[in-house]
mmCIF file of C-alpha atoms and ligand atoms in Angstrom:
data_model
loop_
_atom_site.group_PDB
_atom_site.id
_atom_site.type_symbol
_atom_site.label_atom_id
_atom_site.label_comp_id
_atom_site.label_asym_id
_atom_site.label_seq_id
_atom_site.Cartn_x
_atom_site.Cartn_y
_atom_site.Cartn_z
ATOM 1 C CA UNK A 76 -170.384 114.290 -25.705
ATOM 2 C CA UNK A 77 -169.791 110.759 -26.632
ATOM 3 C CA UNK A 78 -167.310 109.654 -29.342
ATOM 4 C CA UNK A 79 -168.277 109.812 -32.959
ATOM 5 C CA UNK A 80 -168.189 106.532 -35.228
ATOM 6 C CA UNK A 81 -166.124 106.700 -38.300
ATOM 7 C CA UNK A 82 -169.076 107.074 -40.474
ATOM 8 C CA UNK A 83 -170.485 110.203 -38.355
ATOM 9 C CA UNK A 84 -166.870 111.764 -38.257
ATOM 10 C CA UNK A 85 -167.107 111.601 -42.305
ATOM 11 C CA UNK A 86 -170.332 112.627 -42.576
ATOM 12 C CA UNK A 87 -168.995 115.906 -40.977
ATOM 13 C CA UNK A 88 -165.971 116.179 -42.971
ATOM 14 C CA UNK A 89 -167.646 115.454 -46.470
ATOM 15 C CA UNK A 90 -165.890 111.779 -46.720
ATOM 16 C CA UNK A 91 -162.275 113.186 -46.221
ATOM 17 C CA UNK A 92 -160.762 111.490 -43.371
ATOM 18 C CA UNK A 93 -158.884 112.848 -40.503
ATOM 19 C CA UNK A 94 -155.643 110.847 -39.484
ATOM 20 C CA UNK A 95 -156.453 110.421 -35.770
ATOM 21 C CA UNK A 96 -158.193 112.117 -33.183
ATOM 22 C CA UNK A 97 -156.088 113.581 -30.769
ATOM 23 C CA UNK A 98 -158.271 115.165 -27.949
ATOM 24 C CA UNK A 99 -161.775 113.761 -27.823
ATOM 25 C CA UNK A 100 -164.789 116.260 -27.166
ATOM 26 C CA UNK A 101 -165.047 114.955 -23.144
ATOM 27 C CA UNK A 102 -161.226 115.254 -22.828
ATOM 28 C CA UNK A 103 -161.127 119.169 -24.021
ATOM 29 C CA UNK A 104 -164.469 119.539 -21.964
ATOM 30 C CA UNK A 105 -162.782 118.397 -18.861
ATOM 31 C CA UNK A 106 -159.789 120.282 -19.468
ATOM 32 C CA UNK A 107 -161.531 123.541 -20.205
ATOM 33 C CA UNK A 108 -163.338 122.880 -16.658
ATOM 34 C CA UNK A 109 -159.982 122.865 -14.983
ATOM 35 C CA UNK A 110 -158.847 126.170 -17.159
ATOM 36 C CA UNK A 111 -161.898 128.000 -15.770
ATOM 37 C CA UNK A 112 -161.169 127.409 -12.311
ATOM 38 C CA UNK A 113 -157.459 128.201 -12.710
ATOM 39 C CA UNK A 114 -158.659 131.438 -14.007
ATOM 40 C CA UNK A 115 -161.171 132.299 -11.301
ATOM 41 C CA UNK A 116 -158.578 131.830 -8.686
ATOM 42 C CA UNK A 117 -155.911 133.725 -10.653
ATOM 43 C CA UNK A 118 -158.169 136.913 -10.675
ATOM 44 C CA UNK A 119 -159.431 137.540 -7.386
ATOM 45 C CA UNK A 120 -160.274 141.212 -7.838
ATOM 46 C CA UNK A 121 -160.258 143.791 -10.762
ATOM 47 C CA UNK A 122 -162.214 144.197 -13.894
ATOM 48 C CA UNK A 123 -161.526 141.086 -16.365
ATOM 49 C CA UNK A 124 -161.776 141.404 -19.957
ATOM 50 C CA UNK A 125 -161.837 138.019 -21.973
ATOM 51 C CA UNK A 126 -160.253 138.728 -25.394
ATOM 52 C CA UNK A 127 -161.154 135.995 -27.752
ATOM 53 C CA UNK A 128 -158.828 135.891 -30.911
ATOM 54 C CA UNK A 129 -161.153 135.228 -33.919
ATOM 55 C CA UNK A 130 -162.004 133.028 -35.571
ATOM 56 C CA UNK A 131 -159.992 130.022 -34.089
ATOM 57 C CA UNK A 132 -161.268 130.694 -30.285
ATOM 58 C CA UNK A 133 -164.771 130.675 -30.895
ATOM 59 C CA UNK A 134 -165.452 127.486 -29.471
ATOM 60 C CA UNK A 135 -163.097 127.371 -27.078
ATOM 61 C CA UNK A 136 -163.968 130.721 -25.782
ATOM 62 C CA UNK A 137 -167.545 130.094 -25.414
ATOM 63 C CA UNK A 138 -167.121 127.101 -23.480
ATOM 64 C CA UNK A 139 -164.508 128.715 -21.533
ATOM 65 C CA UNK A 140 -166.461 131.857 -20.342
ATOM 66 C CA UNK A 141 -169.228 129.731 -19.106
ATOM 67 C CA UNK A 142 -166.606 127.987 -16.531
ATOM 68 C CA UNK A 143 -165.323 131.004 -14.910
ATOM 69 C CA UNK A 144 -167.021 131.849 -11.805
ATOM 70 C CA UNK A 145 -166.403 135.611 -11.200
ATOM 71 C CA UNK A 146 -167.517 138.821 -13.279
ATOM 72 C CA UNK A 147 -165.953 139.261 -16.581
ATOM 73 C CA UNK A 148 -166.530 141.264 -19.922
ATOM 74 C CA UNK A 149 -165.844 139.423 -23.341
ATOM 75 C CA UNK A 150 -164.919 141.069 -26.179
ATOM 76 C CA UNK A 151 -162.808 139.932 -29.590
ATOM 77 C CA UNK A 152 -160.172 140.455 -32.027
ATOM 78 C CA UNK A 153 -159.753 139.654 -35.345
ATOM 79 C CA UNK A 154 -156.239 139.189 -36.834
ATOM 80 C CA UNK A 155 -155.371 137.177 -39.854
ATOM 81 C CA UNK A 156 -152.024 135.302 -40.370
ATOM 82 C CA UNK A 157 -152.168 132.054 -42.389
ATOM 83 C CA UNK A 158 -154.515 132.536 -45.142
ATOM 84 C CA UNK A 159 -155.135 129.186 -46.977
ATOM 85 C CA UNK A 160 -151.785 127.423 -46.107
ATOM 86 C CA UNK A 161 -150.339 125.148 -43.165
ATOM 87 C CA UNK A 162 -147.265 127.294 -43.232
ATOM 88 C CA UNK A 163 -147.131 130.642 -40.615
ATOM 89 C CA UNK A 164 -145.966 133.493 -42.914
ATOM 90 C CA UNK A 165 -145.196 135.932 -39.688
ATOM 91 C CA UNK A 166 -147.737 138.976 -41.196
ATOM 92 C CA UNK A 167 -150.641 139.850 -38.885
ATOM 93 C CA UNK A 168 -153.461 141.782 -40.216
ATOM 94 C CA UNK A 169 -155.624 143.332 -37.619
ATOM 95 C CA UNK A 170 -159.230 143.339 -39.038
ATOM 96 C CA UNK A 171 -161.263 144.115 -35.610
ATOM 97 C CA UNK A 172 -160.190 145.909 -32.659
ATOM 98 C CA UNK A 173 -162.090 145.420 -29.363
ATOM 99 C CA UNK A 174 -164.358 148.518 -28.588
ATOM 100 C CA UNK A 175 -164.165 147.945 -24.870
ATOM 101 C CA UNK A 176 -161.528 149.946 -23.166
ATOM 102 C CA UNK A 177 -158.709 148.008 -22.056
ATOM 103 C CA UNK A 178 -157.119 150.677 -19.855
ATOM 104 C CA UNK A 179 -156.769 149.518 -15.942
ATOM 105 C CA UNK A 180 -158.238 145.727 -16.623
ATOM 106 C CA UNK A 181 -156.938 142.678 -16.304
ATOM 107 C CA UNK A 182 -156.723 141.251 -20.028
ATOM 108 C CA UNK A 183 -156.845 137.740 -21.127
ATOM 109 C CA UNK A 184 -156.231 136.764 -24.733
ATOM 110 C CA UNK A 185 -157.946 133.840 -25.365
ATOM 111 C CA UNK A 186 -156.068 131.621 -28.482
ATOM 112 C CA UNK A 187 -156.727 128.603 -29.927
ATOM 113 C CA UNK A 188 -153.113 127.467 -30.623
ATOM 114 C CA UNK A 189 -149.602 128.834 -30.360
ATOM 115 C CA UNK A 190 -147.436 128.032 -33.252
ATOM 116 C CA UNK A 191 -144.604 130.208 -33.903
ATOM 117 C CA UNK A 192 -146.154 132.575 -31.498
ATOM 118 C CA UNK A 193 -145.846 135.607 -33.959
ATOM 119 C CA UNK A 194 -149.502 136.228 -34.045
ATOM 120 C CA UNK A 195 -149.424 136.838 -30.490
ATOM 121 C CA UNK A 196 -146.496 138.655 -30.144
ATOM 122 C CA UNK A 197 -147.582 141.363 -32.327
ATOM 123 C CA UNK A 198 -150.800 141.219 -30.461
ATOM 124 C CA UNK A 199 -149.155 141.574 -27.302
ATOM 125 C CA UNK A 200 -147.423 144.463 -28.188
ATOM 126 C CA UNK A 201 -150.135 146.444 -29.230
ATOM 127 C CA UNK A 202 -152.424 145.507 -26.382
ATOM 128 C CA UNK A 203 -149.906 146.444 -23.826
ATOM 129 C CA UNK A 204 -149.840 150.124 -25.255
ATOM 130 C CA UNK A 205 -152.897 150.603 -24.061
ATOM 131 C CA UNK A 206 -152.063 150.605 -20.387
ATOM 132 C CA UNK A 207 -154.058 147.039 -19.136
ATOM 133 C CA UNK A 208 -153.593 146.556 -15.209
ATOM 134 C CA UNK A 209 -152.018 142.857 -16.674
ATOM 135 C CA UNK A 210 -151.903 140.982 -19.853
ATOM 136 C CA UNK A 211 -151.817 137.392 -20.126
ATOM 137 C CA UNK A 212 -152.623 134.700 -22.603
ATOM 138 C CA UNK A 213 -154.830 131.339 -22.206
ATOM 139 C CA UNK A 214 -154.278 129.145 -25.169
ATOM 140 C CA UNK A 215 -156.118 125.472 -25.566
ATOM 141 C CA UNK A 216 -152.904 124.107 -27.849
ATOM 142 C CA UNK A 217 -149.173 124.968 -27.515
ATOM 143 C CA UNK A 218 -147.064 123.700 -29.869
ATOM 144 C CA UNK A 219 -144.331 124.881 -27.422
ATOM 145 C CA UNK A 220 -142.422 126.508 -30.604
ATOM 146 C CA UNK A 221 -142.589 130.196 -29.476
ATOM 147 C CA UNK A 222 -140.154 131.317 -27.097
ATOM 148 C CA UNK A 223 -140.610 134.772 -26.924
ATOM 149 C CA UNK A 224 -143.741 135.146 -25.333
ATOM 150 C CA UNK A 225 -143.536 131.974 -23.061
ATOM 151 C CA UNK A 226 -143.922 133.948 -19.668
ATOM 152 C CA UNK A 227 -147.179 135.913 -20.644
ATOM 153 C CA UNK A 228 -148.687 132.201 -21.669
ATOM 154 C CA UNK A 229 -150.258 131.517 -18.243
ATOM 155 C CA UNK A 230 -153.178 129.095 -18.850
ATOM 156 C CA UNK A 231 -152.786 126.167 -21.702
ATOM 157 C CA UNK A 232 -154.876 123.475 -22.022
ATOM 158 C CA UNK A 233 -152.616 120.743 -23.625
ATOM 159 C CA UNK A 234 -149.222 120.538 -25.421
ATOM 160 C CA UNK A 235 -150.015 119.826 -28.641
ATOM 161 C CA UNK A 236 -148.053 117.719 -31.360
ATOM 162 C CA UNK A 237 -146.134 119.259 -34.283
ATOM 163 C CA UNK A 238 -148.922 118.179 -36.569
ATOM 164 C CA UNK A 239 -151.811 120.351 -38.579
ATOM 165 C CA UNK A 240 -154.574 120.190 -36.063
ATOM 166 C CA UNK A 241 -158.121 120.602 -36.926
ATOM 167 C CA UNK A 242 -161.586 120.907 -35.139
ATOM 168 C CA UNK A 243 -162.945 122.600 -32.235
ATOM 169 C CA UNK A 244 -162.550 126.016 -33.780
ATOM 170 C CA UNK A 245 -159.288 125.269 -35.601
ATOM 171 C CA UNK A 246 -159.535 125.088 -39.396
ATOM 172 C CA UNK A 247 -157.600 124.251 -42.430
ATOM 173 C CA UNK A 248 -158.978 126.779 -45.223
ATOM 174 C CA UNK A 249 -161.967 127.760 -43.279
ATOM 175 C CA UNK A 250 -163.304 123.727 -42.730
ATOM 176 C CA UNK A 251 -163.421 121.509 -40.218
ATOM 177 C CA UNK A 252 -163.971 124.079 -37.462
ATOM 178 C CA UNK A 253 -167.121 122.542 -36.374
ATOM 179 C CA UNK A 254 -165.866 119.114 -35.498
ATOM 180 C CA UNK A 255 -166.310 118.351 -31.622
ATOM 181 C CA UNK A 256 -163.069 116.963 -31.198
ATOM 182 C CA UNK A 257 -159.248 117.967 -32.322
ATOM 183 C CA UNK A 258 -157.782 116.020 -35.081
ATOM 184 C CA UNK A 259 -154.484 115.213 -36.807
ATOM 185 C CA UNK A 260 -155.638 115.993 -40.552
ATOM 186 C CA UNK A 261 -152.976 114.147 -42.238
HETATM 187 P P1 LIG B 86 -148.747 131.516 -34.970
HETATM 188 O O1 LIG B 86 -148.542 133.198 -35.215
HETATM 189 O O2 LIG B 86 -147.433 130.643 -35.643
HETATM 190 O O3 LIG B 86 -148.488 131.180 -33.346
HETATM 191 O O4 LIG B 86 -149.971 131.047 -35.203
HETATM 192 C C1 LIG B 86 -151.126 130.996 -34.816
HETATM 193 C C2 LIG B 86 -152.212 130.769 -35.617
HETATM 194 O O5 LIG B 86 -152.294 130.100 -36.475
HETATM 195 C C3 LIG B 86 -153.549 130.030 -34.474
HETATM 196 O O6 LIG B 86 -154.408 131.127 -34.090
HETATM 197 C C4 LIG B 86 -154.200 129.220 -35.881
HETATM 198 O O7 LIG B 86 -155.290 130.174 -36.155
HETATM 199 C C5 LIG B 86 -153.061 129.004 -36.855
HETATM 200 N N1 LIG B 86 -152.990 127.684 -36.893
HETATM 201 C C6 LIG B 86 -151.227 127.537 -36.367
HETATM 202 N N2 LIG B 86 -151.181 125.957 -35.886
HETATM 203 C C7 LIG B 86 -152.416 125.472 -36.362
HETATM 204 C C8 LIG B 86 -152.877 123.948 -36.826
HETATM 205 O O8 LIG B 86 -152.204 123.104 -36.625
HETATM 206 N N3 LIG B 86 -153.985 123.835 -37.009
HETATM 207 C C9 LIG B 86 -154.779 124.923 -37.481
HETATM 208 N N4 LIG B 86 -154.555 126.193 -37.205
HETATM 209 C C10 LIG B 86 -153.314 126.514 -36.736
HETATM 210 MG MG1 LIG B 87 -156.487 129.715 -39.072
#
């Protein structure tokens, strides 16, 4: 996808400027392709269930699964953590649980961005209790602030700056998810 002009960006944001574009669409696409190859190679056998954490991962997940060249199943998890704020509260609510059986399968949890890692920590504990064959995380962005879950974060797209990012699935109060790039909001 080609780079958008500033008027094309403003059309999409309703006139609200983004501070700067951190990852262009083409940069993201190239990295997602590499992640798909890494994932394909990392799971030579067994059932692989790719679990997308909604809503933030919806664009990343749909691009990522199309770059994985082995059989997979896809399901979703819905957790809620931030509400309308920009700061993590540490409370995670599970609103939708995968219908697919997890037992004996490789589980790859796909997350948009890891900030404090609290969301993932809570989810990993819950999913680990369902006796998967393995449990790992693929995050598009990692602010690298989370220490407790480091070893399970096997696949990372980009190291993220300590800013509030929007686009490519990431929102602020449900806005900006549809931007094809990732931008620093302010
Ligand atoms: P954590 O539990 O603090 O790691 O927060 C993770 C979740 O918070 C992500 O799945 C996002 O939905 C949201 N989040 C964290 N940082 C950002 C950001 O910079 N922009 C948008 N959402 C974010
Ligand atoms: Mg969010």
